[in-house]
Amino acid sequence: MQRVPADPIDLLRTRTSAKWRGYPEDVLPLPVAEMDYPLAEPIADALHRAIDRSDTGYAFGSTGIAEAFAPFAAARLGWEVDPARVTATGDVSMGIVEILRVAVSPGDGVIVTPPIYPPFFDLVTEAGAAVVEVPMLGGIDEGWSLDLDGIDAAFAAGARGILLCNPHNPLGHVPSRETLSALAEIAERHGAIVVADEVHGALVQPGVAYTPFLTVSDAAREAGVAVTAASKAFNLAGLKAALIVTGSDRGDALRAKLPYEVSYRMSQFGAIASIAAFEHGAQWLDGVLASLDDSRRLLADLIADELPGVRYRLPDATYLAWLDLAALGWGDDPAAVALERARVALGHGVQFGASVGRGHARLNFACSPEVLSEAITRLSDAAALTDR
């Protein structure tokens, strides 16, 4: 498989996105979920053509991006999507908030499963609901799983929804079809909603069985709404386009309640880029997945060689690594120490859930082998100084 090489560090530092403007130039920035790979040529070509024709107006509804996504989802994810059951919006977070606003009442509990993407906590409260934490079971050694009994109990206690991260960020865990089926049955029994964030769904490694939530069962289609985008797989987060997908009359009724301007939040460039990605980006994505496979394995080797006390489990999906850095003795928030002493920026584990994130950090390995190696060497050197 032809790999997609990351851009060189000097070129990356000319980027003006959050990852490359959030830290001084002596810092290796590995916390933000942006990839260092060059944009896929079909996407770049589509955007250049749009500029050439001054095509910078409002995006024209959900139909175009929905019709491009449906065959991509079928071929890539085994998911039969009806384009008529898709509403576009600006990004996955917007979609989550708007669905929660029409699906639950103010003050209702919504379950999150830490360690979890930090904005999940804020999205629940932005929608007027209350966060209910049901941490993931397991750990780095044995792997993770959803706490289905805990979720059932939380619904029984009054929670009305759950944010499912499938695949899971930051763990890279991919729930089994059986687990998702059980979750759907629990949610349906309690009349609750499952809002499935599936933005990392196309970043599952070959050989790993990935199941979009709405494909699991009639119960899942009844209880669930999926929100997804091309943004993570194709590095398009700044272009603002996402899809809210349903598979039942109940889900359709929720989409029908969304304010009409929800779909107008999708940008024209986001729609153009996403359509190009879904229709013509498969070869590039295969190359990126091969590069990510190399990187996740390289990270394991580097840690074993240079940071033997650090614990890490090879993720099955995403380009994010959840690291247990407790052995370094850097306290509850080792990312703060890594930034100060090693000039390596990591995601702060405590932000992913204070109860389970202490001593942990998230690392983005969608970068060159050279950057990844330099980051681990810096951390190792800092750890050696700590031991003195």
mmCIF file of N, CA and C in Angstrom, residues 71-166:
data_model
loop_
_atom_site.group_PDB
_atom_site.id
_atom_site.type_symbol
_atom_site.label_atom_id
_atom_site.label_comp_id
_atom_site.label_asym_id
_atom_site.label_seq_id
_atom_site.Cartn_x
_atom_site.Cartn_y
_atom_site.Cartn_z
ATOM 1 N N PRO A 71 -23.153 6.358 -1.080
ATOM 2 C CA PRO A 71 -22.330 5.274 -1.638
ATOM 3 C C PRO A 71 -21.011 5.089 -0.895
ATOM 4 N N PHE A 72 -20.433 6.169 -0.357
ATOM 5 C CA PHE A 72 -19.224 6.052 0.453
ATOM 6 C C PHE A 72 -19.511 5.215 1.697
ATOM 7 N N ALA A 73 -20.619 5.500 2.365
ATOM 8 C CA ALA A 73 -20.978 4.759 3.566
ATOM 9 C C ALA A 73 -21.240 3.292 3.258
ATOM 10 N N ALA A 74 -21.886 3.035 2.125
ATOM 11 C CA ALA A 74 -22.171 1.649 1.754
ATOM 12 C C ALA A 74 -20.892 0.880 1.462
ATOM 13 N N ALA A 75 -20.005 1.477 0.678
ATOM 14 C CA ALA A 75 -18.788 0.782 0.264
ATOM 15 C C ALA A 75 -17.773 0.683 1.391
ATOM 16 N N ARG A 76 -17.669 1.743 2.180
ATOM 17 C CA ARG A 76 -16.590 1.837 3.165
ATOM 18 C C ARG A 76 -17.001 1.315 4.533
ATOM 19 N N LEU A 77 -18.258 1.524 4.887
ATOM 20 C CA LEU A 77 -18.704 1.253 6.248
ATOM 21 C C LEU A 77 -19.775 0.179 6.338
ATOM 22 N N GLY A 78 -20.248 -0.321 5.193
ATOM 23 C CA GLY A 78 -21.333 -1.302 5.220
ATOM 24 C C GLY A 78 -22.634 -0.726 5.744
ATOM 25 N N TRP A 79 -22.880 0.524 5.437
ATOM 26 C CA TRP A 79 -24.004 1.268 6.005
ATOM 27 C C TRP A 79 -24.864 1.806 4.866
ATOM 28 N N GLU A 80 -26.084 1.329 4.775
ATOM 29 C CA GLU A 80 -27.011 1.790 3.740
ATOM 30 C C GLU A 80 -27.736 3.030 4.252
ATOM 31 N N VAL A 81 -27.372 4.179 3.715
ATOM 32 C CA VAL A 81 -27.929 5.461 4.144
ATOM 33 C C VAL A 81 -28.903 5.970 3.095
ATOM 34 N N ASP A 82 -30.086 6.372 3.536
ATOM 35 C CA ASP A 82 -31.058 7.003 2.656
ATOM 36 C C ASP A 82 -30.761 8.503 2.640
ATOM 37 N N PRO A 83 -30.353 9.064 1.501
ATOM 38 C CA PRO A 83 -30.034 10.498 1.477
ATOM 39 C C PRO A 83 -31.180 11.382 1.952
ATOM 40 N N ALA A 84 -32.413 10.911 1.822
ATOM 41 C CA ALA A 84 -33.549 11.699 2.293
ATOM 42 C C ALA A 84 -33.590 11.774 3.815
ATOM 43 N N ARG A 85 -32.805 10.943 4.464
ATOM 44 C CA ARG A 85 -32.764 10.933 5.929
ATOM 45 C C ARG A 85 -31.472 11.564 6.452
ATOM 46 N N VAL A 86 -30.991 12.556 5.749
ATOM 47 C CA VAL A 86 -29.760 13.246 6.134
ATOM 48 C C VAL A 86 -30.022 14.748 6.166
ATOM 49 N N THR A 87 -29.598 15.384 7.245
ATOM 50 C CA THR A 87 -29.596 16.844 7.342
ATOM 51 C C THR A 87 -28.161 17.294 7.563
ATOM 52 N N ALA A 88 -27.694 18.200 6.733
ATOM 53 C CA ALA A 88 -26.333 18.705 6.881
ATOM 54 C C ALA A 88 -26.285 19.816 7.925
ATOM 55 N N THR A 89 -25.098 20.016 8.480
ATOM 56 C CA THR A 89 -24.871 21.138 9.386
ATOM 57 C C THR A 89 -23.385 21.480 9.360
ATOM 58 N N GLY A 90 -22.956 22.359 10.282
ATOM 59 C CA GLY A 90 -21.593 22.861 10.217
ATOM 60 C C GLY A 90 -20.536 21.891 10.687
ATOM 61 N N ASP A 91 -20.786 21.216 11.808
ATOM 62 C CA ASP A 91 -19.826 20.227 12.285
ATOM 63 C C ASP A 91 -20.530 19.262 13.225
ATOM 64 N N VAL A 92 -19.812 18.238 13.643
ATOM 65 C CA VAL A 92 -20.413 17.188 14.458
ATOM 66 C C VAL A 92 -20.910 17.740 15.788
ATOM 67 N N SER A 93 -20.146 18.636 16.400
ATOM 68 C CA SER A 93 -20.573 19.202 17.683
ATOM 69 C C SER A 93 -21.890 19.952 17.547
ATOM 70 N N MET A 94 -22.045 20.725 16.488
ATOM 71 C CA MET A 94 -23.314 21.410 16.245
ATOM 72 C C MET A 94 -24.459 20.406 16.125
ATOM 73 N N GLY A 95 -24.208 19.353 15.372
ATOM 74 C CA GLY A 95 -25.244 18.350 15.183
ATOM 75 C C GLY A 95 -25.660 17.703 16.484
ATOM 76 N N ILE A 96 -24.695 17.388 17.334
ATOM 77 C CA ILE A 96 -24.995 16.774 18.627
ATOM 78 C C ILE A 96 -25.855 17.703 19.467
ATOM 79 N N VAL A 97 -25.460 18.964 19.572
ATOM 80 C CA VAL A 97 -26.208 19.906 20.395
ATOM 81 C C VAL A 97 -27.630 20.065 19.884
ATOM 82 N N GLU A 98 -27.789 20.230 18.580
ATOM 83 C CA GLU A 98 -29.129 20.479 18.042
ATOM 84 C C GLU A 98 -30.038 19.263 18.201
ATOM 85 N N ILE A 99 -29.509 18.066 18.041
ATOM 86 C CA ILE A 99 -30.338 16.874 18.254
ATOM 87 C C ILE A 99 -30.724 16.747 19.718
ATOM 88 N N LEU A 100 -29.774 16.994 20.614
ATOM 89 C CA LEU A 100 -30.121 16.927 22.044
ATOM 90 C C LEU A 100 -31.199 17.940 22.401
ATOM 91 N N ARG A 101 -31.133 19.105 21.807
ATOM 92 C CA ARG A 101 -32.115 20.146 22.134
ATOM 93 C C ARG A 101 -33.540 19.723 21.789
ATOM 94 N N VAL A 102 -33.697 18.948 20.733
ATOM 95 C CA VAL A 102 -35.047 18.528 20.347
ATOM 96 C C VAL A 102 -35.412 17.150 20.905
ATOM 97 N N ALA A 103 -34.426 16.427 21.463
ATOM 98 C CA ALA A 103 -34.681 15.056 21.915
ATOM 99 C C ALA A 103 -34.869 14.947 23.418
ATOM 100 N N VAL A 104 -34.262 15.849 24.194
ATOM 101 C CA VAL A 104 -34.388 15.786 25.647
ATOM 102 C C VAL A 104 -34.875 17.131 26.161
ATOM 103 N N SER A 105 -35.366 17.136 27.393
ATOM 104 C CA SER A 105 -35.885 18.352 28.010
ATOM 105 C C SER A 105 -34.808 19.013 28.861
ATOM 106 N N PRO A 106 -34.907 20.310 29.094
ATOM 107 C CA PRO A 106 -33.925 20.993 29.938
ATOM 108 C C PRO A 106 -33.789 20.302 31.305
ATOM 109 N N GLY A 107 -32.548 20.069 31.692
ATOM 110 C CA GLY A 107 -32.278 19.427 32.966
ATOM 111 C C GLY A 107 -32.207 17.921 32.916
ATOM 112 N N ASP A 108 -32.634 17.308 31.817
ATOM 113 C CA ASP A 108 -32.541 15.852 31.694
ATOM 114 C C ASP A 108 -31.081 15.410 31.709
ATOM 115 N N GLY A 109 -30.837 14.213 32.217
ATOM 116 C CA GLY A 109 -29.501 13.663 32.212
ATOM 117 C C GLY A 109 -29.132 13.064 30.869
ATOM 118 N N VAL A 110 -27.903 13.298 30.439
ATOM 119 C CA VAL A 110 -27.342 12.684 29.232
ATOM 120 C C VAL A 110 -26.016 12.042 29.623
ATOM 121 N N ILE A 111 -25.860 10.773 29.293
ATOM 122 C CA ILE A 111 -24.705 9.981 29.701
ATOM 123 C C ILE A 111 -23.526 10.254 28.781
ATOM 124 N N VAL A 112 -22.345 10.408 29.384
ATOM 125 C CA VAL A 112 -21.079 10.393 28.657
ATOM 126 C C VAL A 112 -20.200 9.323 29.295
ATOM 127 N N THR A 113 -19.220 8.843 28.537
ATOM 128 C CA THR A 113 -18.450 7.665 28.956
ATOM 129 C C THR A 113 -16.958 7.986 29.019
ATOM 130 N N PRO A 114 -16.512 8.649 30.081
ATOM 131 C CA PRO A 114 -15.095 9.007 30.176
ATOM 132 C C PRO A 114 -14.190 7.795 30.367
ATOM 133 N N PRO A 115 -12.899 7.949 29.915
ATOM 134 C CA PRO A 115 -12.330 9.169 29.337
ATOM 135 C C PRO A 115 -12.928 9.446 27.972
ATOM 136 N N ILE A 116 -13.303 10.688 27.723
ATOM 137 C CA ILE A 116 -14.059 11.013 26.520
ATOM 138 C C ILE A 116 -13.637 12.384 25.989
ATOM 139 N N TYR A 117 -13.793 12.561 24.697
ATOM 140 C CA TYR A 117 -13.545 13.835 24.023
ATOM 141 C C TYR A 117 -14.077 14.980 24.878
ATOM 142 N N PRO A 118 -13.215 15.889 25.364
ATOM 143 C CA PRO A 118 -13.634 16.877 26.360
ATOM 144 C C PRO A 118 -14.856 17.708 26.005
ATOM 145 N N PRO A 119 -15.058 18.146 24.740
ATOM 146 C CA PRO A 119 -16.253 18.934 24.463
ATOM 147 C C PRO A 119 -17.572 18.217 24.744
ATOM 148 N N PHE A 120 -17.573 16.895 24.852
ATOM 149 C CA PHE A 120 -18.826 16.201 25.162
ATOM 150 C C PHE A 120 -19.471 16.768 26.422
ATOM 151 N N PHE A 121 -18.666 17.059 27.433
ATOM 152 C CA PHE A 121 -19.216 17.600 28.673
ATOM 153 C C PHE A 121 -19.915 18.936 28.406
ATOM 154 N N ASP A 122 -19.302 19.763 27.579
ATOM 155 C CA ASP A 122 -19.864 21.079 27.290
ATOM 156 C C ASP A 122 -21.059 21.005 26.350
ATOM 157 N N LEU A 123 -21.044 20.061 25.413
ATOM 158 C CA LEU A 123 -22.150 19.956 24.470
ATOM 159 C C LEU A 123 -23.442 19.588 25.188
ATOM 160 N N VAL A 124 -23.333 18.722 26.179
ATOM 161 C CA VAL A 124 -24.520 18.337 26.949
ATOM 162 C C VAL A 124 -25.107 19.556 27.659
ATOM 163 N N THR A 125 -24.259 20.323 28.331
ATOM 164 C CA THR A 125 -24.773 21.489 29.056
ATOM 165 C C THR A 125 -25.219 22.594 28.100
ATOM 166 N N GLU A 126 -24.554 22.726 26.950
ATOM 167 C CA GLU A 126 -24.999 23.709 25.959
ATOM 168 C C GLU A 126 -26.413 23.413 25.489
ATOM 169 N N ALA A 127 -26.742 22.133 25.418
ATOM 170 C CA ALA A 127 -28.084 21.734 25.003
ATOM 171 C C ALA A 127 -29.105 21.851 26.129
ATOM 172 N N GLY A 128 -28.654 22.275 27.323
ATOM 173 C CA GLY A 128 -29.569 22.446 28.446
ATOM 174 C C GLY A 128 -29.753 21.219 29.301
ATOM 175 N N ALA A 129 -28.977 20.165 29.030
ATOM 176 C CA ALA A 129 -29.094 18.915 29.779
ATOM 177 C C ALA A 129 -28.017 18.848 30.859
ATOM 178 N N ALA A 130 -28.025 17.758 31.631
ATOM 179 C CA ALA A 130 -27.075 17.562 32.721
ATOM 180 C C ALA A 130 -26.201 16.356 32.416
ATOM 181 N N VAL A 131 -24.911 16.480 32.665
ATOM 182 C CA VAL A 131 -23.959 15.403 32.395
ATOM 183 C C VAL A 131 -24.103 14.300 33.438
ATOM 184 N N VAL A 132 -24.197 13.063 32.953
ATOM 185 C CA VAL A 132 -24.177 11.873 33.804
ATOM 186 C C VAL A 132 -22.995 11.024 33.351
ATOM 187 N N GLU A 133 -22.023 10.825 34.215
ATOM 188 C CA GLU A 133 -20.824 10.085 33.837
ATOM 189 C C GLU A 133 -20.978 8.595 34.155
ATOM 190 N N VAL A 134 -20.745 7.772 33.132
ATOM 191 C CA VAL A 134 -20.653 6.318 33.309
ATOM 192 C C VAL A 134 -19.334 5.903 32.653
ATOM 193 N N PRO A 135 -18.244 5.842 33.440
ATOM 194 C CA PRO A 135 -16.922 5.596 32.848
ATOM 195 C C PRO A 135 -16.843 4.264 32.111
ATOM 196 N N MET A 136 -15.941 4.216 31.145
ATOM 197 C CA MET A 136 -15.652 2.973 30.441
ATOM 198 C C MET A 136 -15.090 1.948 31.411
ATOM 199 N N LEU A 137 -15.371 0.682 31.144
ATOM 200 C CA LEU A 137 -14.797 -0.408 31.911
ATOM 201 C C LEU A 137 -13.471 -0.838 31.294
ATOM 202 N N GLY A 138 -12.618 -1.475 32.108
ATOM 203 C CA GLY A 138 -11.371 -2.032 31.598
ATOM 204 C C GLY A 138 -10.227 -1.052 31.703
ATOM 205 N N GLY A 139 -9.226 -1.266 30.862
ATOM 206 C CA GLY A 139 -8.047 -0.424 30.907
ATOM 207 C C GLY A 139 -7.073 -0.780 29.813
ATOM 208 N N ILE A 140 -5.883 -0.206 29.898
ATOM 209 C CA ILE A 140 -4.884 -0.360 28.847
ATOM 210 C C ILE A 140 -4.479 -1.814 28.669
ATOM 211 N N ASP A 141 -4.358 -2.554 29.749
ATOM 212 C CA ASP A 141 -3.892 -3.940 29.641
ATOM 213 C C ASP A 141 -4.919 -4.846 28.969
ATOM 214 N N GLU A 142 -6.151 -4.771 29.403
ATOM 215 C CA GLU A 142 -7.180 -5.700 28.926
ATOM 216 C C GLU A 142 -8.081 -5.118 27.846
ATOM 217 N N GLY A 143 -7.967 -3.817 27.590
ATOM 218 C CA GLY A 143 -8.878 -3.183 26.657
ATOM 219 C C GLY A 143 -10.104 -2.641 27.373
ATOM 220 N N TRP A 144 -10.956 -1.945 26.620
ATOM 221 C CA TRP A 144 -12.081 -1.240 27.215
ATOM 222 C C TRP A 144 -13.414 -1.775 26.690
ATOM 223 N N SER A 145 -14.464 -1.413 27.419
ATOM 224 C CA SER A 145 -15.823 -1.728 26.968
ATOM 225 C C SER A 145 -16.791 -0.760 27.621
ATOM 226 N N LEU A 146 -17.931 -0.569 26.994
ATOM 227 C CA LEU A 146 -19.000 0.222 27.599
ATOM 228 C C LEU A 146 -19.538 -0.495 28.830
ATOM 229 N N ASP A 147 -19.851 0.264 29.862
ATOM 230 C CA ASP A 147 -20.454 -0.281 31.077
ATOM 231 C C ASP A 147 -21.967 -0.342 30.862
ATOM 232 N N LEU A 148 -22.426 -1.414 30.261
ATOM 233 C CA LEU A 148 -23.843 -1.513 29.914
ATOM 234 C C LEU A 148 -24.729 -1.542 31.149
ATOM 235 N N ASP A 149 -24.287 -2.212 32.196
ATOM 236 C CA ASP A 149 -25.079 -2.225 33.428
ATOM 237 C C ASP A 149 -25.159 -0.824 34.033
ATOM 238 N N GLY A 150 -24.040 -0.108 34.000
ATOM 239 C CA GLY A 150 -24.041 1.260 34.511
ATOM 240 C C GLY A 150 -24.926 2.180 33.683
ATOM 241 N N ILE A 151 -24.921 2.001 32.369
ATOM 242 C CA ILE A 151 -25.774 2.792 31.486
ATOM 243 C C ILE A 151 -27.243 2.479 31.750
ATOM 244 N N ASP A 152 -27.556 1.211 31.899
ATOM 245 C CA ASP A 152 -28.924 0.801 32.215
ATOM 246 C C ASP A 152 -29.380 1.450 33.516
ATOM 247 N N ALA A 153 -28.523 1.418 34.530
ATOM 248 C CA ALA A 153 -28.876 2.008 35.822
ATOM 249 C C ALA A 153 -29.067 3.518 35.712
ATOM 250 N N ALA A 154 -28.225 4.170 34.908
ATOM 251 C CA ALA A 154 -28.358 5.621 34.742
ATOM 252 C C ALA A 154 -29.663 5.976 34.036
ATOM 253 N N PHE A 155 -30.041 5.191 33.036
ATOM 254 C CA PHE A 155 -31.343 5.411 32.396
ATOM 255 C C PHE A 155 -32.480 5.168 33.392
ATOM 256 N N ALA A 156 -32.360 4.121 34.179
ATOM 257 C CA ALA A 156 -33.396 3.821 35.174
ATOM 258 C C ALA A 156 -33.526 4.952 36.185
ATOM 259 N N ALA A 157 -32.413 5.643 36.451
ATOM 260 C CA ALA A 157 -32.425 6.752 37.406
ATOM 261 C C ALA A 157 -32.903 8.058 36.781
ATOM 262 N N GLY A 158 -33.182 8.039 35.477
ATOM 263 C CA GLY A 158 -33.780 9.218 34.857
ATOM 264 C C GLY A 158 -33.053 9.821 33.681
ATOM 265 N N ALA A 159 -31.858 9.368 33.358
ATOM 266 C CA ALA A 159 -31.173 9.901 32.181
ATOM 267 C C ALA A 159 -32.000 9.615 30.934
ATOM 268 N N ARG A 160 -31.962 10.549 29.986
ATOM 269 C CA ARG A 160 -32.817 10.423 28.797
ATOM 270 C C ARG A 160 -32.027 10.215 27.511
ATOM 271 N N GLY A 161 -30.706 10.243 27.606
ATOM 272 C CA GLY A 161 -29.915 10.061 26.396
ATOM 273 C C GLY A 161 -28.489 9.682 26.723
ATOM 274 N N ILE A 162 -27.751 9.295 25.694
ATOM 275 C CA ILE A 162 -26.332 8.984 25.821
ATOM 276 C C ILE A 162 -25.609 9.479 24.579
ATOM 277 N N LEU A 163 -24.416 10.044 24.774
ATOM 278 C CA LEU A 163 -23.527 10.357 23.667
ATOM 279 C C LEU A 163 -22.583 9.177 23.493
ATOM 280 N N LEU A 164 -22.743 8.480 22.394
ATOM 281 C CA LEU A 164 -21.893 7.342 22.057
ATOM 282 C C LEU A 164 -20.778 7.825 21.140
ATOM 283 N N CYS A 165 -19.539 7.537 21.499
ATOM 284 C CA CYS A 165 -18.396 7.878 20.652
ATOM 285 C C CYS A 165 -17.921 6.593 19.984
ATOM 286 N N ASN A 166 -18.212 6.450 18.684
ATOM 287 C CA ASN A 166 -18.004 5.189 17.975
ATOM 288 C C ASN A 166 -17.350 5.451 16.611
#
